[in-house]
Short mmCIF file of N, CA and C in Angstrom, two decimals:
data_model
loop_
_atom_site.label_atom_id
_atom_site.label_comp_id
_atom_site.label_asym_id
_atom_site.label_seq_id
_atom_site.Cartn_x
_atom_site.Cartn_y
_atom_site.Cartn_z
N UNK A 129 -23.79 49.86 1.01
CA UNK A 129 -22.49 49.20 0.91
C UNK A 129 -22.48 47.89 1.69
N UNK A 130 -23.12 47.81 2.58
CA UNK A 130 -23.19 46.67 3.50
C UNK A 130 -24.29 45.35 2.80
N UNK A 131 -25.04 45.79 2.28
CA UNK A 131 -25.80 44.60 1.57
C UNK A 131 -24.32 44.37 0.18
N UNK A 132 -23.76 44.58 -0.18
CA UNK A 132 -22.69 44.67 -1.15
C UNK A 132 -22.13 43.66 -0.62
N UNK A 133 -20.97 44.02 0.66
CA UNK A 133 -20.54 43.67 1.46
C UNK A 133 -20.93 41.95 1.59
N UNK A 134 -22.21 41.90 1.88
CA UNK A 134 -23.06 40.75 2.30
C UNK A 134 -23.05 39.94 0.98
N UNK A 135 -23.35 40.33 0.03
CA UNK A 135 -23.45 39.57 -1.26
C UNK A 135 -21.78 38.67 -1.76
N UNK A 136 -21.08 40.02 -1.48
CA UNK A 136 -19.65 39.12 -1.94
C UNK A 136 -19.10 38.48 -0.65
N UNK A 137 -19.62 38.64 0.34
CA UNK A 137 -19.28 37.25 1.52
C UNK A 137 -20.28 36.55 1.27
N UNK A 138 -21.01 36.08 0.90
CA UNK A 138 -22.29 34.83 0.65
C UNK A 138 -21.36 34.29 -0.64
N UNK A 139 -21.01 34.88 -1.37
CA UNK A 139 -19.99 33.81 -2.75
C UNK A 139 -18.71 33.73 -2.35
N UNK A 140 -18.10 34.08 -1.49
CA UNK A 140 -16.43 33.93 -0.90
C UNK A 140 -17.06 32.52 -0.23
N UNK A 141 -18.37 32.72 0.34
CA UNK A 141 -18.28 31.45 1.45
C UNK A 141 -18.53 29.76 0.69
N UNK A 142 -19.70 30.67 -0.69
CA UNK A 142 -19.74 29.28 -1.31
C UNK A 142 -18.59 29.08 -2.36
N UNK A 143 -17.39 30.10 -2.55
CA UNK A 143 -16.72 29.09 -3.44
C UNK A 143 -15.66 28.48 -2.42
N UNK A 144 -15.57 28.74 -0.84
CA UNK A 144 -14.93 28.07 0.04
C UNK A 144 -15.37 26.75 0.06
N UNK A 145 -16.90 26.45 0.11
CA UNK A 145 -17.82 25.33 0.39
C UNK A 145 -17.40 23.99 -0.62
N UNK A 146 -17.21 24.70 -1.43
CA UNK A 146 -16.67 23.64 -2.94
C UNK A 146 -15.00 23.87 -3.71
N UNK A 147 -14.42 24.37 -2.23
CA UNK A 147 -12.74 24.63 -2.59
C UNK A 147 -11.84 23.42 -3.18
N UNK A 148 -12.44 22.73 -2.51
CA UNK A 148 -11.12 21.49 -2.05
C UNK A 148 -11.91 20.75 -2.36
N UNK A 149 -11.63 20.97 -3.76
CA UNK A 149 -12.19 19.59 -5.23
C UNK A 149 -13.28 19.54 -5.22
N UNK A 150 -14.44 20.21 -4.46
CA UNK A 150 -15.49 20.03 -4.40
C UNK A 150 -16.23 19.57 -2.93
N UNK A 151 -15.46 19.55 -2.07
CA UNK A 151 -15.64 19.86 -0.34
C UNK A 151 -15.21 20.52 0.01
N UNK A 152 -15.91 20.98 1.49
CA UNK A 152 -15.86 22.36 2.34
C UNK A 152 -14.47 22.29 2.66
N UNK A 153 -14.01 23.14 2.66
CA UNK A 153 -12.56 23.81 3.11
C UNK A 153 -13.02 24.41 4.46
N UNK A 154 -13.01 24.13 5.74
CA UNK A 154 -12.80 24.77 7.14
C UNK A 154 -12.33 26.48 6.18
N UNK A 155 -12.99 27.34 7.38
CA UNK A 155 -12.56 28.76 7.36
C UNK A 155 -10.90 28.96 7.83
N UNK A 156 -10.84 27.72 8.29
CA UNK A 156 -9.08 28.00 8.77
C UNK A 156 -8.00 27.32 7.40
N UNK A 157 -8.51 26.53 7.15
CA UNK A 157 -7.46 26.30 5.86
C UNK A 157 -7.89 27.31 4.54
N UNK A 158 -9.03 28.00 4.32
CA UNK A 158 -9.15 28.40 3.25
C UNK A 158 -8.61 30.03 3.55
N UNK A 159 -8.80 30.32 5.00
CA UNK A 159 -7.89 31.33 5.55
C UNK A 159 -6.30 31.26 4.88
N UNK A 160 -5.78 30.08 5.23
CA UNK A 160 -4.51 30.13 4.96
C UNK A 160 -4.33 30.13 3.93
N UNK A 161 -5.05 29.42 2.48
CA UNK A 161 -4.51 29.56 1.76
C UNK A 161 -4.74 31.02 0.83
N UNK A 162 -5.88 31.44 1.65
CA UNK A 162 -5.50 33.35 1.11
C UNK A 162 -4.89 33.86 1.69
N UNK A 163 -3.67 33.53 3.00
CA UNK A 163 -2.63 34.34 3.30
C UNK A 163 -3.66 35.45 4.90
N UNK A 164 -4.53 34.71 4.91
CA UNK A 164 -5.21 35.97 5.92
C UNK A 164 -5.85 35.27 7.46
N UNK A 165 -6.25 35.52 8.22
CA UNK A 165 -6.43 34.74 9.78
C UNK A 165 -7.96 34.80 8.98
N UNK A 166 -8.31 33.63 10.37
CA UNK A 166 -9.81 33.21 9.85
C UNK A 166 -10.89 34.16 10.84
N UNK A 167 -10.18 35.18 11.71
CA UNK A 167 -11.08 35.68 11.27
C UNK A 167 -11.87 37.03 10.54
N UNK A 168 -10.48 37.60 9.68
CA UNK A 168 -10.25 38.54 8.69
C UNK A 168 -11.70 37.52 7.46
N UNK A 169 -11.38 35.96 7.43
CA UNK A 169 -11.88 35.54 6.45
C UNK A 169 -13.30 35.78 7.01
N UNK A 170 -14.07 35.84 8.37
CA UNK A 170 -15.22 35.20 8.58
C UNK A 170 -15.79 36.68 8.73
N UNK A 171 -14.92 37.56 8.85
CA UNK A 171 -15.26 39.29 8.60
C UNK A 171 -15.93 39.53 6.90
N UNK A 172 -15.50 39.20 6.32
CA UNK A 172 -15.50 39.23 4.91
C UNK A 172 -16.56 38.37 4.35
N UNK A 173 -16.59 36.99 4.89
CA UNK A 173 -17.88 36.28 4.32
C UNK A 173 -19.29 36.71 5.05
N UNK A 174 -19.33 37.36 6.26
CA UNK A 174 -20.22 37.67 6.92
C UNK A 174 -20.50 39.45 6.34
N UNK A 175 -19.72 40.09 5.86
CA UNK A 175 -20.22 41.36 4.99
C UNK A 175 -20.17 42.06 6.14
N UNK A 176 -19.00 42.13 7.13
CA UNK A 176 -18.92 43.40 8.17
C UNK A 176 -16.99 43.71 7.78
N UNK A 177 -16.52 43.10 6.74
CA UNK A 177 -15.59 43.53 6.07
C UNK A 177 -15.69 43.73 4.50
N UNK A 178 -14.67 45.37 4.22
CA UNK A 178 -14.46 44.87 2.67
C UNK A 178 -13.44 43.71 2.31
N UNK A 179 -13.79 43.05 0.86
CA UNK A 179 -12.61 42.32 0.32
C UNK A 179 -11.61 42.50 0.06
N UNK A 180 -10.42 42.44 0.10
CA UNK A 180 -9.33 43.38 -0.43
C UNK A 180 -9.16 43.40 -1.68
N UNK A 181 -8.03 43.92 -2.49
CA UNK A 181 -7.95 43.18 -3.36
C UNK A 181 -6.97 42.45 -3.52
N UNK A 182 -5.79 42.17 -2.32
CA UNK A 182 -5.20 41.13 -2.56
C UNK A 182 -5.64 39.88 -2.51
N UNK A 183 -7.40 39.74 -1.92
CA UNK A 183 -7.47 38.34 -1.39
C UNK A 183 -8.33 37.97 -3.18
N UNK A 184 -8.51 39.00 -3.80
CA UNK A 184 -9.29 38.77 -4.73
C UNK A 184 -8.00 37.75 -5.68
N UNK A 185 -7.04 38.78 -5.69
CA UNK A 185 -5.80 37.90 -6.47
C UNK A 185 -5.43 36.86 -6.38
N UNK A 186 -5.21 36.43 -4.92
CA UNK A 186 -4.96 35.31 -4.41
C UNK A 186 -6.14 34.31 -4.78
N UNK A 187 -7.38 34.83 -4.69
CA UNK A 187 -8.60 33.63 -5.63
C UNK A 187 -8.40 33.24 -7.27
N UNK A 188 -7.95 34.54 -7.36
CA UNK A 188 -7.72 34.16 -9.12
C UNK A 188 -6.48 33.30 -9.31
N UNK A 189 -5.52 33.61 -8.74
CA UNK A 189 -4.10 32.78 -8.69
C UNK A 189 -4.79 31.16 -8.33
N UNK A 190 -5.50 30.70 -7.25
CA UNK A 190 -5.44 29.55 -6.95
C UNK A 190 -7.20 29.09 -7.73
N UNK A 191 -7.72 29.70 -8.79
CA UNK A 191 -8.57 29.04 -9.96
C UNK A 191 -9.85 29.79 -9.70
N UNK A 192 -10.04 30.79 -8.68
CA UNK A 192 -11.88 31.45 -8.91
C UNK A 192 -12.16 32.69 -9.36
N UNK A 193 -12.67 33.01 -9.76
CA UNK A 193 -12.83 33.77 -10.65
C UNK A 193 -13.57 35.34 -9.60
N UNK A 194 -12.34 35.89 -9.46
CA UNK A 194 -12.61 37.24 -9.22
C UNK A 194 -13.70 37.98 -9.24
N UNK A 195 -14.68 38.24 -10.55
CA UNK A 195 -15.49 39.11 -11.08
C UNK A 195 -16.79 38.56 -10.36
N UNK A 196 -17.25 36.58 -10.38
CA UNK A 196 -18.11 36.29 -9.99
C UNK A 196 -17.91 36.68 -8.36
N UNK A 197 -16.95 36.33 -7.15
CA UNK A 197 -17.03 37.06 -6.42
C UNK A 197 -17.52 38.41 -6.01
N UNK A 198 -16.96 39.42 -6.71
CA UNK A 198 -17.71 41.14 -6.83
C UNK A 198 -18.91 41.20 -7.31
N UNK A 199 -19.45 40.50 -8.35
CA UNK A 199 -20.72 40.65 -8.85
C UNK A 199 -21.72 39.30 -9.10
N UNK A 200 -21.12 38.34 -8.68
CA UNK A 200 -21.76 36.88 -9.22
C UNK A 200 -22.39 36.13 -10.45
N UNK A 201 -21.44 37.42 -11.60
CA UNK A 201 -21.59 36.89 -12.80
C UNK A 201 -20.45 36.09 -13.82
N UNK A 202 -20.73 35.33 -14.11
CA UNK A 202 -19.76 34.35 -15.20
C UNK A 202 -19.68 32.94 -14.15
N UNK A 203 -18.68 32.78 -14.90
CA UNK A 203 -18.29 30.81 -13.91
C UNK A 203 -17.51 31.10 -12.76
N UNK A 204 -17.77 30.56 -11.84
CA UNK A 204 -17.14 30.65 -10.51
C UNK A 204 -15.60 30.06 -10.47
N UNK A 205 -15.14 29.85 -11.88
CA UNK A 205 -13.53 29.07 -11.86
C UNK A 205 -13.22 30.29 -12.75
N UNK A 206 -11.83 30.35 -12.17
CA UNK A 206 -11.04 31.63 -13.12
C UNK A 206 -10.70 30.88 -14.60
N UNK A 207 -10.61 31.93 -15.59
CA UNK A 207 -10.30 31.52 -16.53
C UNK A 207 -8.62 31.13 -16.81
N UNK A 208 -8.52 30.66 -16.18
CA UNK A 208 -6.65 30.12 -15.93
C UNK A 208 -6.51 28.86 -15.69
N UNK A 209 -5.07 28.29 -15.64
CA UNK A 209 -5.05 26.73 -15.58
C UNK A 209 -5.34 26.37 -14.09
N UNK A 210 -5.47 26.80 -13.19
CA UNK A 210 -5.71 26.65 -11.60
C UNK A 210 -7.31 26.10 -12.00
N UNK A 211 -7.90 27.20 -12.31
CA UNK A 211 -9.67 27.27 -12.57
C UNK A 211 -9.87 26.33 -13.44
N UNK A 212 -8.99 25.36 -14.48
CA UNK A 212 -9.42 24.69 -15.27
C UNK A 212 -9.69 23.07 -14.60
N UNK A 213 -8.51 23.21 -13.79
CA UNK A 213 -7.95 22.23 -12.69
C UNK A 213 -8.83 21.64 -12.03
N UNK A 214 -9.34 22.59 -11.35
CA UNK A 214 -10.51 22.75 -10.06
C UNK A 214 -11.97 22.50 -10.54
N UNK A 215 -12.24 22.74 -11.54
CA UNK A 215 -13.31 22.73 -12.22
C UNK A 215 -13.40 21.31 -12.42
N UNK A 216 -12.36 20.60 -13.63
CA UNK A 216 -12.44 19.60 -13.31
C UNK A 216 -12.16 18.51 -12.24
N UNK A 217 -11.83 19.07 -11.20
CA UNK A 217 -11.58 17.62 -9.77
C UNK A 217 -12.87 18.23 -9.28
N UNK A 218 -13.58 19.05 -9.56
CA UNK A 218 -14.62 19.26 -8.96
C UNK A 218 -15.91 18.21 -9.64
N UNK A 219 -15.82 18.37 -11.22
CA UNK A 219 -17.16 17.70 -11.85
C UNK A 219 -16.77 16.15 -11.54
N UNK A 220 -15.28 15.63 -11.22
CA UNK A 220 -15.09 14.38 -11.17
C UNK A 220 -15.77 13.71 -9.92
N UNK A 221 -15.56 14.76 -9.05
CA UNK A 221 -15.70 14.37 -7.58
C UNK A 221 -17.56 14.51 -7.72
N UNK A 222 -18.14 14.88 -8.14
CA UNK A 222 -19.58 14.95 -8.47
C UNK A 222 -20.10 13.47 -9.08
N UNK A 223 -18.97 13.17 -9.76
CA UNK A 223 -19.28 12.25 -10.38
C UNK A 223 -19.27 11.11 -9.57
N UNK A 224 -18.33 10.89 -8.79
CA UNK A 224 -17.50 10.06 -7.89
C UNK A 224 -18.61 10.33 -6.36
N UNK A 225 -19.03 10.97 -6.36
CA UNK A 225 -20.25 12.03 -4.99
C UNK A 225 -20.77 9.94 -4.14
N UNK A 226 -20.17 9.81 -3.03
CA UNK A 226 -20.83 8.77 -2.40
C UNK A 226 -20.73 7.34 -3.05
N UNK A 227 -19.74 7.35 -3.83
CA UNK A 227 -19.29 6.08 -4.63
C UNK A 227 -17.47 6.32 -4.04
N UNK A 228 -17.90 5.58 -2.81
CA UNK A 228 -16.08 5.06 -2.06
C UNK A 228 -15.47 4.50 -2.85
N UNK A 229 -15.88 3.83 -3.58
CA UNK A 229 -14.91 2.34 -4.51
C UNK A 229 -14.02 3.66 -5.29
N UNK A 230 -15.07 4.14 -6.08
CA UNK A 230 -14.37 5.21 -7.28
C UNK A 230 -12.79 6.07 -6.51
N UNK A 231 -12.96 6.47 -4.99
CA UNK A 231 -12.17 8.02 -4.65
C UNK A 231 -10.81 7.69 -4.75
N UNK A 232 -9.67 8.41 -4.52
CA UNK A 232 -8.79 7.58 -4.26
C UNK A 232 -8.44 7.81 -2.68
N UNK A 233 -7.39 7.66 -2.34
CA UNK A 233 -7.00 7.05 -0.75
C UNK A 233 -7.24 8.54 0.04
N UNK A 234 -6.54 9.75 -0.90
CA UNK A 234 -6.56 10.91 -0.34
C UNK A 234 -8.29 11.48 -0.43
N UNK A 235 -9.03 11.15 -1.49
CA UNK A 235 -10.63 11.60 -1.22
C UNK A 235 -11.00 10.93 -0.15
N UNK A 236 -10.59 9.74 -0.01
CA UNK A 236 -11.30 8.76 1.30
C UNK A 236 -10.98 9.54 2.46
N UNK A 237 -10.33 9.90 2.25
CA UNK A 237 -9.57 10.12 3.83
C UNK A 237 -10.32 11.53 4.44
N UNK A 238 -10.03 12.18 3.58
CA UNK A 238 -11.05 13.89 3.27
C UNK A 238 -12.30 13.44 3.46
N UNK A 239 -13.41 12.57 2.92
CA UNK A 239 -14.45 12.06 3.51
C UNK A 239 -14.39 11.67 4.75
N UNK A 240 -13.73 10.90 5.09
CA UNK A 240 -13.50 10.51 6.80
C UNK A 240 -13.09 11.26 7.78
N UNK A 241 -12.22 12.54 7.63
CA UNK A 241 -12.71 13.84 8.33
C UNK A 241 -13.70 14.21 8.40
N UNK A 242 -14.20 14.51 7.49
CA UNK A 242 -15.47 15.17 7.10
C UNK A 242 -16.67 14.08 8.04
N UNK A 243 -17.20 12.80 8.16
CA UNK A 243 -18.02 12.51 8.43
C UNK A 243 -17.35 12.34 10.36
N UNK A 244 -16.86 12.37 10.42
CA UNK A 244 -15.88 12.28 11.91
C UNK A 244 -16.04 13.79 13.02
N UNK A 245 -16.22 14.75 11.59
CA UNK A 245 -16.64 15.97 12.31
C UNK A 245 -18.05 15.50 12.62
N UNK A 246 -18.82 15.54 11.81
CA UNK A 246 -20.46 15.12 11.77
C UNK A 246 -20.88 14.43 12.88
N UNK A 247 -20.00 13.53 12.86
CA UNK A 247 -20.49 12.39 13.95
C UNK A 247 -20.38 12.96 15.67
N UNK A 248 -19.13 13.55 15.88
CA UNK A 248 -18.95 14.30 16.60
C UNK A 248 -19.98 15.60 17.33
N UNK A 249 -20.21 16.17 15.87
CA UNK A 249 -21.29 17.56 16.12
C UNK A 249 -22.59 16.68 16.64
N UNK A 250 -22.92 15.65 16.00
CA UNK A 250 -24.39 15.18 16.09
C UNK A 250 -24.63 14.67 17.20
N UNK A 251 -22.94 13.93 17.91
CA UNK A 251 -23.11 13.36 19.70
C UNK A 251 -23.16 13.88 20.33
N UNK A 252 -22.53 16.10 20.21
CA UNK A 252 -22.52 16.93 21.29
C UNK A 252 -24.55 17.19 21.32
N UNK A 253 -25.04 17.64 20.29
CA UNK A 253 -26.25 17.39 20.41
C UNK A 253 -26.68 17.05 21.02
N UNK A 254 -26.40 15.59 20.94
CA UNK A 254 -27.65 14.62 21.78
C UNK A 254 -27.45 14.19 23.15
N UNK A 255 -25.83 14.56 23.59
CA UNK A 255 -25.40 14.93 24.85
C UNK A 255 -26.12 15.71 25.39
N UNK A 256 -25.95 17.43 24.62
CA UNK A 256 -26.75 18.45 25.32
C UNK A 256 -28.28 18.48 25.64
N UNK A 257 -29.04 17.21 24.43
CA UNK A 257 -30.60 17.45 24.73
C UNK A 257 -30.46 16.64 25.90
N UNK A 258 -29.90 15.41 25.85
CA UNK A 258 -29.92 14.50 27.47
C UNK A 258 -29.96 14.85 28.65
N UNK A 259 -28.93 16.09 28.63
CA UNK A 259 -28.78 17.14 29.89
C UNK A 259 -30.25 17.94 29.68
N UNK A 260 -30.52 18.46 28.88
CA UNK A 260 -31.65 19.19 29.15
C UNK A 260 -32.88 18.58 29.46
N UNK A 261 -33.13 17.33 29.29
CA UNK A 261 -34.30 16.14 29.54
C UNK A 261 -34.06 15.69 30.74
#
C-alpha cells in the first residue's frame, strides 16, 4: 500500500509542478486551493498519507483528472471545462516558455517570483559554502 501511496504522491506533486498554467504552484498555495494545510498536502505527495477523496474532487473540479492521479493513466487534465482551460494556458505558456515579449504582465510577474526565489536559494548557497571555506 505504501509504494501505492508513493506513486499517487509522485503525480499529485507533478500535476502541482505544472498547476498554475504551467508553473510550480508552492505546496502552500496548491494546499489552499485543495482546501487542506500544506502539510496534509506534503503527507500525501510524499506517500506517508492516503488521498482522500475529497481532495481527488477538488482536482477534478479545478481541471485534473482524478483517475491519472490513482493510476497514471489517461491525460492529466480532467475531462471538463476547468481541464480544457488549463490544458490550454498550459500548451500556450510552452509556447510562450522564455519569450518575455510574448507573457502578459501577470506571467511576467509569476516569472519574477519565480526567478527571485532562485536567486535567493542560489545566494544562501554560496553564503553557506563561504562559511564552510
Amino acid at each position: 500500500m505504501k509504494d501505492f501511496n508513493k506513486e499517487i504522491g509522485s503525480r499529485l506533486k507533478e500535476v502541482r509542478k505544472i498547476y498554475n498554467g504551467g508553473f510550480k504552484a508552492t505546496i502552500e498555495q496548491f494546499a489552499a486551493i485543495l482546501g487542506e494545510t500544506k502539510y496534509n498536502l506534503s503527507n500525501y505527495e510524499n506517500g506517508k498519507a492516503n488521498l482522500p477523496v475529497r481532495v481527488l474532487k477538488v482536482l477534478y473540479e479545478i481541471g485534473i483528472n482524478p483517475l491519472y492521479i490513482i493510476n497514471g493513466v489517461g491525460s492529466k487534465f480532467a475531462d471538463n471545462e476547468a481541464g480544457r482551460i488549463l490544458r490550454e494556458k498550459i500548451e500556450q505558456n510552452n509556447e510562450n516558455e522564455k519569450d518575455f515579449t510574448k507573457m502578459s504582465s501577470e506571467e511576467l510577474l509569476h516569472q519574477a517570483e519565480i526567478l527571485t526565489v532562485a536567486a535567493g536559494n542560489i545566494m544562501k548557497i554560496i553564503s553557506e559554502r563561504n562559511k564552510d571555506e
